[in-house]
Amino acid sequence: MSQLKLGERFFSNRDRLTQVWENITGLAQSADIAIDTGGMDGVHKNDVQPPFLITVVGEVNSGKSSLINCLFNQPLCPVSPLPETTRIIRYQYGKAGQTQPATSGLTAAFQSYPFLREFQIIDTPGANSLDTETRDRIRSLFCGSDVIIVIFPASNPWGPTTWNLISDLEPSAYERMVFIIQQTDKHEDADIPIILNHLSDLSMQRLGLVPEIVPTSAKHAPMATSDSPPDASLRVKSGIHHLETTIAHLISSATDRARALKRWHAAAIAALSEIELKISELRKLHIKQNDFLGSLENEIDNMRESLVSRLPRHLKKVAEVFETEAFQVTRQLKKWLGISRSIRNVFVGDQTGARIESLFISRLRTTLEAVAESDADDVVVACLNHWQELGIRVRMEISPSIDQSIPIRDSLEQARQRFMQRIGGTAHQAIGSLHVRKDLERELRTRLIALKSFTASSLIFLSLGAIAGIFEIKLLPWVLCSISGLFMGVGVIIAMVTGSRISHDFKLSLLNTCGQFADTLRDDYEDALRLFFQEYASCLGAIRAHLAREKQSIDPMTELRQNLLGELKAIGDSL
């Protein structure tokens, strides 16, 4: 067992608990929990961090220094057949060879051995060479010692000087005491139990209890703790293994620091319980805030449904607009089908169908955009009023730290423009799907063919009449010109009749498709409103992002708390 293994379990638990406590304080900060980390850190760390103090007492040449060197496997104390320790020496970590003058009867001797960071050893003069002042100082050291090693020579373990030194102490000192029977190798194996029994009886008489008694061998101890791999049988035979186990037990379970470690462990459990309550509150708050966000989204959906419910009134208005524009366009068509334009179209071609459709779409789109603009203005006002009230509710329900400086007016203006463009574009698509132009152009082509026939016939007879006049054929020019005039007159009549009929049929065709147009517009109107409110709902993105960040912080805190609780349970099982 190495030097640090004397308190391996304690050191392991202390280091693990230190790490757990650091994680707990970090978790408490993340969860915004005001646990008393500063005060608790100071108290508990001060209780468990200082080096363990081991005090060794015994008679002159009882093997105190040799035992210390064997126990820690380092030449810490000078060893000689003559008494070497004539003063109380505290061995502690520092620059090797450095000493401090005696204070309160203690001389500090510094060595650079790493184990002295965790253990300080007090070597004392022989109990049978003490003056009254030194004896009192040693007895006062017992109060602050974590382990008290009392060494008795196997040849005379009942010498009165050592017993007088350790008598009349506080009972707690005896709980931290271990008796060593040194130089057992100089006795027969059968003698050792007898010596141990005598020592136990004497201890019960003098102290009222019997501490752990460990027989050791000065002969076998150095070999059992050498740097080379020790022989297990030698370790047992030397008593070093028993001694190490005893000291390890005292350090791990019977010292004030071990008890402080348990208090610290209990404080960590309590802190985690506080954190668990806080995380539970955060989860409930997160659920409540998500429900609140859901209610806001439902409100926006209800606003949209409220506007959609007004569609029948809007569609009635759209139907009125469609009928009005149908009458206006029909009048324009009738003008374009007049005599002069009709004659011109015979020679240059008839583009009336394309022109009248374009005119109808343009007028209808302008009018519909005006209607859509009025609706969009109503939606914008409703959204702005809702947003103003929403900001107050968000600060109350979620967090005043959420950025509500979103350019809501700009977002709504963009949505308004897209809404109007969508409704305006619907007019073009809807008119195209009604096939109004197709039927009109078919009738216009039939009319144009007829007009071309009569115009051609009139021109032919007029040309023949002119030729007959050149050759001065009597009456024939008059006859031919009359026939030409007849064709021309009939053509004019046909143009007037067909123009009126086509205009009338076109008007009826438009009016018959009014319902179909309104139905087509309904779906597009609903989609346009849905997109408008989607744009408005996207302004809640700051709230969604805030709640997402909260959830991302809660889940790791829960996982870390669970891991720390498991680690604390493992530490608690080891304490």
XYZ file of C-alpha atoms in Angstrom:
575
model
C 0.000 0.000 0.000
C 1.446 3.390 -1.004
C 1.444 6.321 1.390
C -1.662 7.891 -0.134
C -3.463 4.572 -0.030
C -3.555 4.971 3.747
C -6.520 7.275 3.052
C -7.281 6.210 -0.498
C -11.023 5.917 -0.006
C -11.212 9.260 1.790
C -9.113 11.043 -0.826
C -11.109 9.469 -3.641
C -14.417 10.465 -2.068
C -13.130 13.951 -1.286
C -11.910 14.532 -4.855
C -15.105 13.112 -6.357
C -17.247 15.178 -4.034
C -15.225 18.303 -4.809
C -15.854 17.794 -8.527
C -19.530 17.066 -7.935
C -19.879 20.190 -5.805
C -18.289 22.340 -8.506
C -20.769 20.892 -11.005
C -23.634 21.527 -8.590
C -22.671 25.181 -8.157
C -22.421 25.549 -11.927
C -25.789 23.874 -12.366
C -27.299 26.118 -9.696
C -26.093 29.166 -11.615
C -27.569 27.786 -14.840
C -30.895 27.158 -13.108
C -30.712 30.564 -11.381
C -30.890 29.013 -7.915
C -29.449 30.951 -4.981
C -27.907 28.159 -2.911
C -25.294 29.140 -0.318
C -22.373 27.920 -2.419
C -19.854 30.396 -1.038
C -20.403 29.694 2.635
C -20.783 25.964 2.164
C -17.714 25.769 -0.039
C -15.628 27.463 2.627
C -16.865 25.394 5.548
C -16.707 21.981 3.917
C -13.451 22.448 2.056
C -11.745 23.757 5.160
C -13.008 20.711 7.016
C -11.704 18.143 4.537
C -8.699 19.713 2.807
C -6.002 20.148 5.519
C -3.439 17.334 5.766
C -4.114 14.496 8.157
C -2.100 14.783 11.368
C -0.528 11.543 12.644
C 1.150 11.689 16.073
C 3.532 8.907 17.104
C 4.477 8.353 20.767
C 6.419 5.683 22.608
C 9.431 5.094 24.805
C 13.017 5.825 23.843
C 14.263 3.445 21.131
C 10.857 1.772 20.846
C 11.163 2.121 17.063
C 8.994 5.193 16.468
C 11.128 6.714 13.678
C 11.752 3.315 12.056
C 8.034 2.590 11.975
C 7.261 5.978 10.416
C 9.854 5.389 7.684
C 8.513 1.898 6.999
C 4.906 3.055 6.991
C 5.529 5.788 4.419
C 8.371 3.986 2.655
C 10.632 7.057 2.830
C 13.639 7.950 5.051
C 11.620 10.716 6.694
C 12.988 10.417 10.255
C 16.645 9.848 11.200
C 17.208 6.407 12.725
C 20.005 5.468 15.160
C 20.633 2.990 18.009
C 20.911 6.079 20.169
C 17.915 8.327 20.869
C 17.555 10.598 17.846
C 14.329 12.463 18.583
C 14.914 14.914 21.410
C 12.187 17.409 20.504
C 8.712 17.389 19.052
C 9.053 17.515 15.259
C 6.224 18.111 12.767
C 7.154 16.800 9.314
C 5.297 18.695 6.568
C 5.537 19.521 2.880
C 7.990 22.172 1.765
C 11.509 22.769 0.575
C 13.651 19.788 1.629
C 15.962 20.403 4.575
C 14.270 23.613 5.663
C 13.185 23.976 9.282
C 11.346 26.530 11.360
C 12.238 27.423 14.935
C 10.144 25.758 17.555
C 6.819 27.452 18.283
C 4.710 26.151 21.139
C 7.336 23.460 21.565
C 7.001 22.204 17.930
C 9.792 22.286 15.347
C 8.576 22.254 11.710
C 10.765 20.115 9.430
C 10.027 20.429 5.705
C 10.469 17.686 3.121
C 9.434 17.536 -0.545
C 7.839 14.097 -0.397
C 4.435 14.339 -2.176
C 2.629 12.331 0.536
C 3.311 15.190 2.973
C 0.735 17.233 1.058
C -1.889 14.939 2.580
C -0.186 13.777 5.802
C 1.744 15.599 8.491
C 3.621 13.409 10.959
C 4.547 14.417 14.492
C 7.504 12.479 15.899
C 7.957 12.814 19.655
C 10.805 12.180 22.090
C 10.689 8.981 24.119
C 7.898 8.971 26.689
C 10.370 7.977 29.389
C 12.544 11.030 28.700
C 9.886 13.774 28.821
C 9.826 16.665 31.185
C 6.468 17.866 32.454
C 6.179 20.734 29.917
C 6.931 18.517 26.916
C 4.570 15.857 28.198
C 1.747 18.405 28.459
C 2.485 19.678 24.943
C 2.269 16.157 23.529
C -1.014 15.504 25.308
C -2.400 18.745 23.867
C -1.427 17.534 20.381
C -3.648 14.503 20.786
C -6.740 16.708 20.513
C -5.863 17.809 16.977
C -4.465 14.513 15.748
C -6.414 12.378 13.309
C -4.447 9.228 14.157
C -2.488 8.572 17.390
C 0.047 5.770 17.118
C 1.268 4.449 20.472
C 4.287 2.166 20.225
C 5.135 -0.390 22.886
C 8.222 -2.573 22.740
C 7.278 -6.252 22.803
C 9.827 -6.750 25.594
C 8.004 -4.398 27.987
C 4.599 -3.169 26.746
C 3.414 -2.209 30.245
C 6.011 0.462 30.954
C 4.291 3.181 33.052
C 5.658 6.269 31.245
C 3.777 5.642 28.006
C 0.603 4.644 29.844
C 0.775 7.757 31.977
C 1.127 9.836 28.813
C -2.045 8.481 27.246
C -4.173 8.143 30.331
C -7.007 10.494 31.270
C -7.613 11.679 27.697
C -10.958 12.500 26.164
C -12.767 9.334 24.957
C -12.696 10.683 21.399
C -8.867 10.512 21.472
C -8.992 6.782 22.150
C -11.239 6.312 19.116
C -8.368 7.656 16.976
C -5.675 5.622 18.689
C -3.862 2.460 17.557
C -1.405 0.423 19.649
C 1.727 -0.986 18.044
C 3.687 -3.881 19.561
C 7.126 -3.437 18.034
C 9.969 -5.962 17.646
C 7.715 -9.038 17.648
C 10.370 -10.835 15.592
C 12.467 -11.098 18.791
C 9.824 -13.282 20.442
C 8.416 -16.696 19.804
C 5.178 -16.789 17.876
C 3.462 -18.409 20.827
C 4.390 -15.441 23.054
C 2.639 -12.830 20.910
C -0.978 -13.743 21.838
C 0.015 -13.708 25.523
C 1.523 -10.226 25.167
C -1.555 -9.027 23.305
C -3.868 -10.345 26.040
C -1.843 -8.643 28.774
C -1.863 -5.398 26.781
C -5.628 -5.623 26.269
C -6.240 -6.189 29.966
C -3.990 -3.285 30.919
C -5.696 -1.020 28.357
C -9.121 -1.856 29.745
C -7.876 -1.079 33.256
C -6.120 2.198 32.358
C -8.283 3.538 29.512
C -11.606 1.789 29.874
C -11.424 0.418 26.317
C -9.046 -1.448 24.022
C -7.880 0.286 20.830
C -6.789 -1.746 17.818
C -3.531 -3.539 18.683
C -1.133 -4.322 15.822
C 1.992 -6.453 16.322
C 4.804 -5.446 13.953
C 8.270 -6.716 13.130
C 11.183 -4.340 12.758
C 13.045 -7.075 10.944
C 10.434 -7.824 8.297
C 8.858 -4.353 7.950
C 11.579 -2.804 5.723
C 11.439 -5.721 3.308
C 7.644 -5.643 3.200
C 7.600 -1.948 2.188
C 10.604 -1.866 -0.146
C 10.400 -0.292 -3.601
C 10.517 -3.696 -5.283
C 7.228 -5.598 -5.459
C 6.648 -6.648 -1.818
C 6.085 -10.216 -0.782
C 2.467 -10.514 0.374
C 3.385 -13.062 3.033
C 6.089 -10.731 4.388
C 3.627 -7.851 4.542
C 1.251 -9.927 6.608
C 4.019 -11.338 8.786
C 5.537 -7.914 9.412
C 2.200 -6.489 10.590
C 2.516 -3.548 8.170
C -0.509 -4.667 6.181
C -2.592 -4.802 9.359
C -1.320 -1.390 10.440
C -2.017 0.207 7.045
C -5.521 -1.215 7.043
C -6.163 0.077 10.548
C -4.906 3.592 9.759
C -6.872 3.640 6.499
C -10.006 2.741 8.437
C -9.408 5.493 11.007
C -8.800 8.073 8.290
C -11.806 7.028 6.220
C -14.446 6.613 8.896
C -13.412 7.717 12.357
C -12.103 11.261 11.880
C -13.731 14.666 12.039
C -12.928 15.118 8.373
C -14.733 11.918 7.443
C -17.755 13.220 9.294
C -17.345 16.584 7.569
C -17.256 14.725 4.264
C -20.610 13.157 5.109
C -22.023 16.577 6.026
C -20.763 17.944 2.737
C -22.314 14.971 0.940
C -25.644 15.648 2.681
C -25.404 19.330 1.716
C -24.812 18.334 -1.909
C -27.884 16.063 -1.821
C -29.943 18.920 -0.388
C -28.641 21.329 -3.048
C -29.602 18.864 -5.770
C -33.078 18.612 -4.271
C -33.398 22.399 -4.508
C -32.196 22.264 -8.086
C -34.690 19.495 -8.870
C -37.539 21.655 -7.568
C -36.304 24.597 -9.623
C -35.970 22.504 -12.788
C -39.484 21.162 -12.190
C -40.727 24.746 -11.899
C -38.870 25.659 -15.085
C -40.480 22.731 -16.913
C -43.944 23.731 -15.720
C -43.253 27.324 -16.727
C -41.975 26.179 -20.118
C -45.145 24.135 -20.686
C -47.262 27.105 -19.627
C -45.352 29.416 -21.962
C -45.724 26.974 -24.848
C -49.452 26.822 -24.143
C -49.487 30.610 -24.187
C -47.688 30.631 -27.538
C -50.210 28.094 -28.819
C -53.044 30.362 -27.672
C -51.479 33.259 -29.597
C -51.283 31.135 -32.730
C -54.924 30.105 -32.222
C -55.865 33.758 -31.879
C -54.191 34.503 -35.193
C -56.014 31.563 -36.792
C -59.298 32.841 -35.366
C -58.587 36.290 -36.797
C -58.059 34.703 -40.188
C -61.228 32.606 -39.876
C -63.144 35.709 -38.886
C -62.063 37.441 -42.072
C -62.703 34.339 -44.162
C -66.224 34.239 -42.728
C -66.785 37.608 -44.367
C -66.110 36.092 -47.791
C -69.794 35.810 -48.839
C -70.129 39.580 -48.470
C -66.879 40.089 -50.363
C -67.881 37.700 -53.096
C -71.200 39.502 -53.478
C -69.245 42.704 -53.935
C -66.930 40.947 -56.389
C -69.985 39.693 -58.339
C -71.295 43.236 -58.515
C -67.928 44.439 -59.735
C -67.818 41.657 -62.328
C -71.316 42.509 -63.640
C -70.549 46.210 -63.773
C -67.351 45.613 -65.692
C -69.162 43.154 -67.977
C -71.645 45.875 -68.988
C -68.851 48.419 -69.472
C -66.765 46.096 -71.579
C -69.802 45.053 -73.637
C -70.467 48.705 -74.522
C -66.869 49.066 -75.599
C -67.157 45.900 -77.690
C -70.235 47.236 -79.387
C -68.321 50.384 -80.318
C -65.436 48.370 -81.706
C -67.915 46.366 -83.798
C -69.243 49.513 -85.484
C -69.397 49.921 -89.306
C -66.198 51.890 -89.809
C -64.048 49.603 -87.596
C -65.636 46.518 -89.094
C -64.770 47.683 -92.676
C -61.229 48.479 -91.554
C -60.907 45.051 -89.904
C -61.852 43.421 -93.225
C -58.632 44.734 -94.722
C -56.234 44.772 -91.659
C -57.513 41.830 -89.628
C -59.657 41.664 -86.482
C -57.884 41.849 -83.077
C -61.053 42.710 -81.191
C -61.074 39.465 -79.136
C -57.605 39.981 -77.676
C -58.201 43.655 -77.091
C -61.535 43.198 -75.355
C -60.132 40.442 -73.084
C -57.163 42.590 -72.172
C -59.457 45.517 -71.418
C -61.770 43.380 -69.298
C -58.875 41.896 -67.315
C -57.296 45.311 -66.781
C -60.518 46.924 -65.567
C -61.457 43.929 -63.422
C -57.985 43.695 -61.905
C -57.929 47.393 -61.039
C -61.306 47.167 -59.381
C -60.488 43.930 -57.520
C -57.194 45.341 -56.266
C -59.118 48.292 -54.863
C -61.414 45.859 -53.028
C -58.409 43.792 -51.880
C -56.644 46.949 -50.717
C -59.580 47.824 -48.500
C -59.576 44.323 -47.043
C -55.805 44.376 -46.600
C -56.029 47.689 -44.752
C -58.568 46.153 -42.366
C -56.284 43.170 -41.792
C -53.269 45.406 -41.156
C -55.164 47.477 -38.598
C -56.417 44.321 -36.855
C -52.900 42.852 -36.733
C -51.335 46.068 -35.430
C -53.903 46.326 -32.641
C -53.391 42.664 -31.780
C -49.596 43.068 -31.804
C -49.712 46.051 -29.461
C -51.802 44.120 -26.949
C -49.703 40.973 -27.515
C -46.476 42.736 -26.496
C -47.891 43.500 -23.047
C -49.097 39.917 -22.581
C -45.765 38.465 -23.710
C -43.881 40.540 -21.155
C -46.270 39.337 -18.454
C -46.444 35.654 -19.458
C -42.983 34.865 -20.832
C -40.134 37.285 -20.387
C -39.511 41.019 -20.513
C -36.142 40.264 -22.116
C -37.621 39.047 -25.426
C -36.836 41.437 -28.260
C -40.134 42.893 -29.393
C -38.553 45.530 -31.642
C -39.556 43.581 -34.757
C -40.384 45.908 -37.708
C -43.998 44.748 -37.646
C -45.258 47.582 -39.862
C -42.746 46.754 -42.578
C -43.629 43.067 -42.405
C -47.349 43.778 -42.608
C -46.869 46.238 -45.486
C -44.998 43.597 -47.458
C -47.745 41.076 -46.695
C -50.355 43.653 -47.767
C -48.666 44.205 -51.140
C -48.389 40.475 -51.764
C -52.062 40.038 -50.837
C -53.164 42.674 -53.359
C -50.916 41.261 -56.081
C -52.261 37.771 -55.433
C -55.879 38.896 -55.767
C -55.054 40.999 -58.833
C -53.265 38.084 -60.465
C -56.294 35.923 -59.780
C -58.387 38.109 -62.100
C -56.136 37.306 -65.079
C -56.042 33.582 -64.341
C -59.783 33.377 -63.656
C -60.757 35.172 -66.886
C -58.424 32.908 -68.853
C -60.055 29.823 -67.319
C -63.547 31.032 -68.371
C -62.716 30.746 -72.135
C -64.660 33.961 -72.833
C -62.228 35.067 -75.516
C -62.357 31.732 -77.310
C -66.128 31.901 -77.881
C -65.942 35.576 -78.838
C -63.185 35.076 -81.395
C -65.073 32.178 -83.011
C -68.082 34.452 -83.621
C -65.851 37.319 -84.744
C -64.143 35.063 -87.295
C -67.522 33.975 -88.712
C -68.636 37.607 -88.926
C -65.400 38.684 -90.551
C -65.695 35.972 -93.217
C -69.218 37.118 -94.024
C -68.184 40.751 -94.204
C -65.255 39.872 -96.421
C -67.590 37.967 -98.785
C -70.028 40.852 -99.146
C -67.224 43.383 -99.470
C -65.495 41.304 -102.135
C -68.771 40.809 -104.053
C -69.540 44.529 -103.879
C -66.077 45.416 -105.176
C -66.308 42.845 -107.997
C -69.654 44.175 -109.274
C -68.452 47.729 -108.870
C -65.374 46.911 -110.965
C -67.524 45.251 -113.651
C -69.787 48.298 -113.767
C -66.770 50.511 -114.234
C -65.537 48.358 -117.129
C -68.986 48.399 -118.726
C -69.012 52.196 -118.455
C -65.665 52.401 -120.196
C -67.046 50.427 -123.130
C -70.276 52.562 -123.057
C -72.557 49.599 -122.778
C -75.964 51.054 -122.113
C -77.707 50.301 -118.792
C -75.197 47.587 -117.832
C -73.002 49.854 -115.653
C -76.121 50.929 -113.779
C -77.213 47.392 -113.259
C -73.794 46.244 -112.043
C -73.343 49.224 -109.735
C -76.800 48.635 -108.305
C -75.898 45.041 -107.579
C -72.635 46.258 -105.967
C -74.598 48.689 -103.821
C -77.000 45.929 -102.881
C -74.117 43.739 -101.636
C -72.680 46.695 -99.776
C -76.003 47.466 -98.103
C -76.590 43.882 -97.141
C -73.059 43.761 -95.730
C -73.701 46.852 -93.624
C -76.916 45.382 -92.315
C -75.180 42.107 -91.488
C -72.390 44.023 -89.728
C -74.875 45.925 -87.631
C -76.971 42.892 -86.777
C -74.059 40.590 -86.023
C -72.275 43.291 -84.024
C -75.300 43.781 -81.850
C -75.865 40.040 -81.498
C -72.205 39.314 -80.682
C -72.147 42.076 -78.069
C -75.324 40.742 -76.519
C -74.044 37.157 -76.507
C -70.715 38.281 -75.051
C -72.500 40.105 -72.233
C -74.650 37.071 -71.480
C -71.579 34.826 -71.584
C -69.784 37.032 -69.062
C -72.778 37.236 -66.791
C -73.207 33.456 -66.926
C -69.603 32.958 -65.771
C -69.886 35.393 -62.849
C -70.614 32.611 -60.356
C -67.732 30.494 -61.647
C -65.420 33.475 -61.369
C -66.517 34.120 -57.768
C -65.910 30.447 -56.853
C -62.445 30.566 -58.392
C -61.711 33.751 -56.510
C -62.868 32.232 -53.182
C -60.023 29.691 -53.005
C -57.412 32.242 -54.015
C -58.801 34.742 -51.549
C -58.559 32.224 -48.718
C -54.997 31.297 -49.730
C -54.022 34.960 -49.882
C -55.413 35.534 -46.381
C -53.653 32.414 -45.090
C -50.324 33.638 -46.473
C -50.985 37.090 -45.015
C -51.469 35.656 -41.517
C -48.546 33.305 -41.938
C -46.430 36.384 -42.483
C -47.918 37.946 -39.355
C -47.463 34.751 -37.317
C -43.790 34.646 -38.349
C -43.336 37.761 -36.206
C -43.720 35.418 -33.216
C -40.347 33.915 -34.172
C -38.567 35.707 -31.295
C -40.893 34.003 -28.810
C -40.419 30.607 -30.466
C -36.649 31.026 -30.428
C -36.727 32.056 -26.751
C -38.765 28.987 -25.780
C -36.540 26.722 -27.883
C -33.457 28.046 -26.084
C -35.150 27.454 -22.737
C -35.956 23.851 -23.653
C -32.404 23.291 -24.847
C -31.151 24.524 -21.460
C -33.623 22.526 -19.331
C -32.918 19.095 -20.844
C -29.120 19.187 -20.225
C -29.723 20.476 -16.688
C -32.036 17.531 -16.014
C -29.521 15.067 -17.401
C -26.639 16.626 -15.441
C -28.672 16.626 -12.204
C -29.471 12.940 -12.711
C -25.804 12.125 -13.339
C -24.700 14.090 -10.267
C -27.321 12.337 -8.151
C -25.992 8.977 -9.320
C -22.435 10.051 -8.516
C -23.489 11.231 -5.057
C -25.210 7.916 -4.419
C -22.008 6.084 -5.351
C -20.003 8.385 -3.056
C -22.536 7.875 -0.264
C -22.178 4.107 -0.553
C -18.415 4.538 -0.164
C -18.485 6.938 2.790
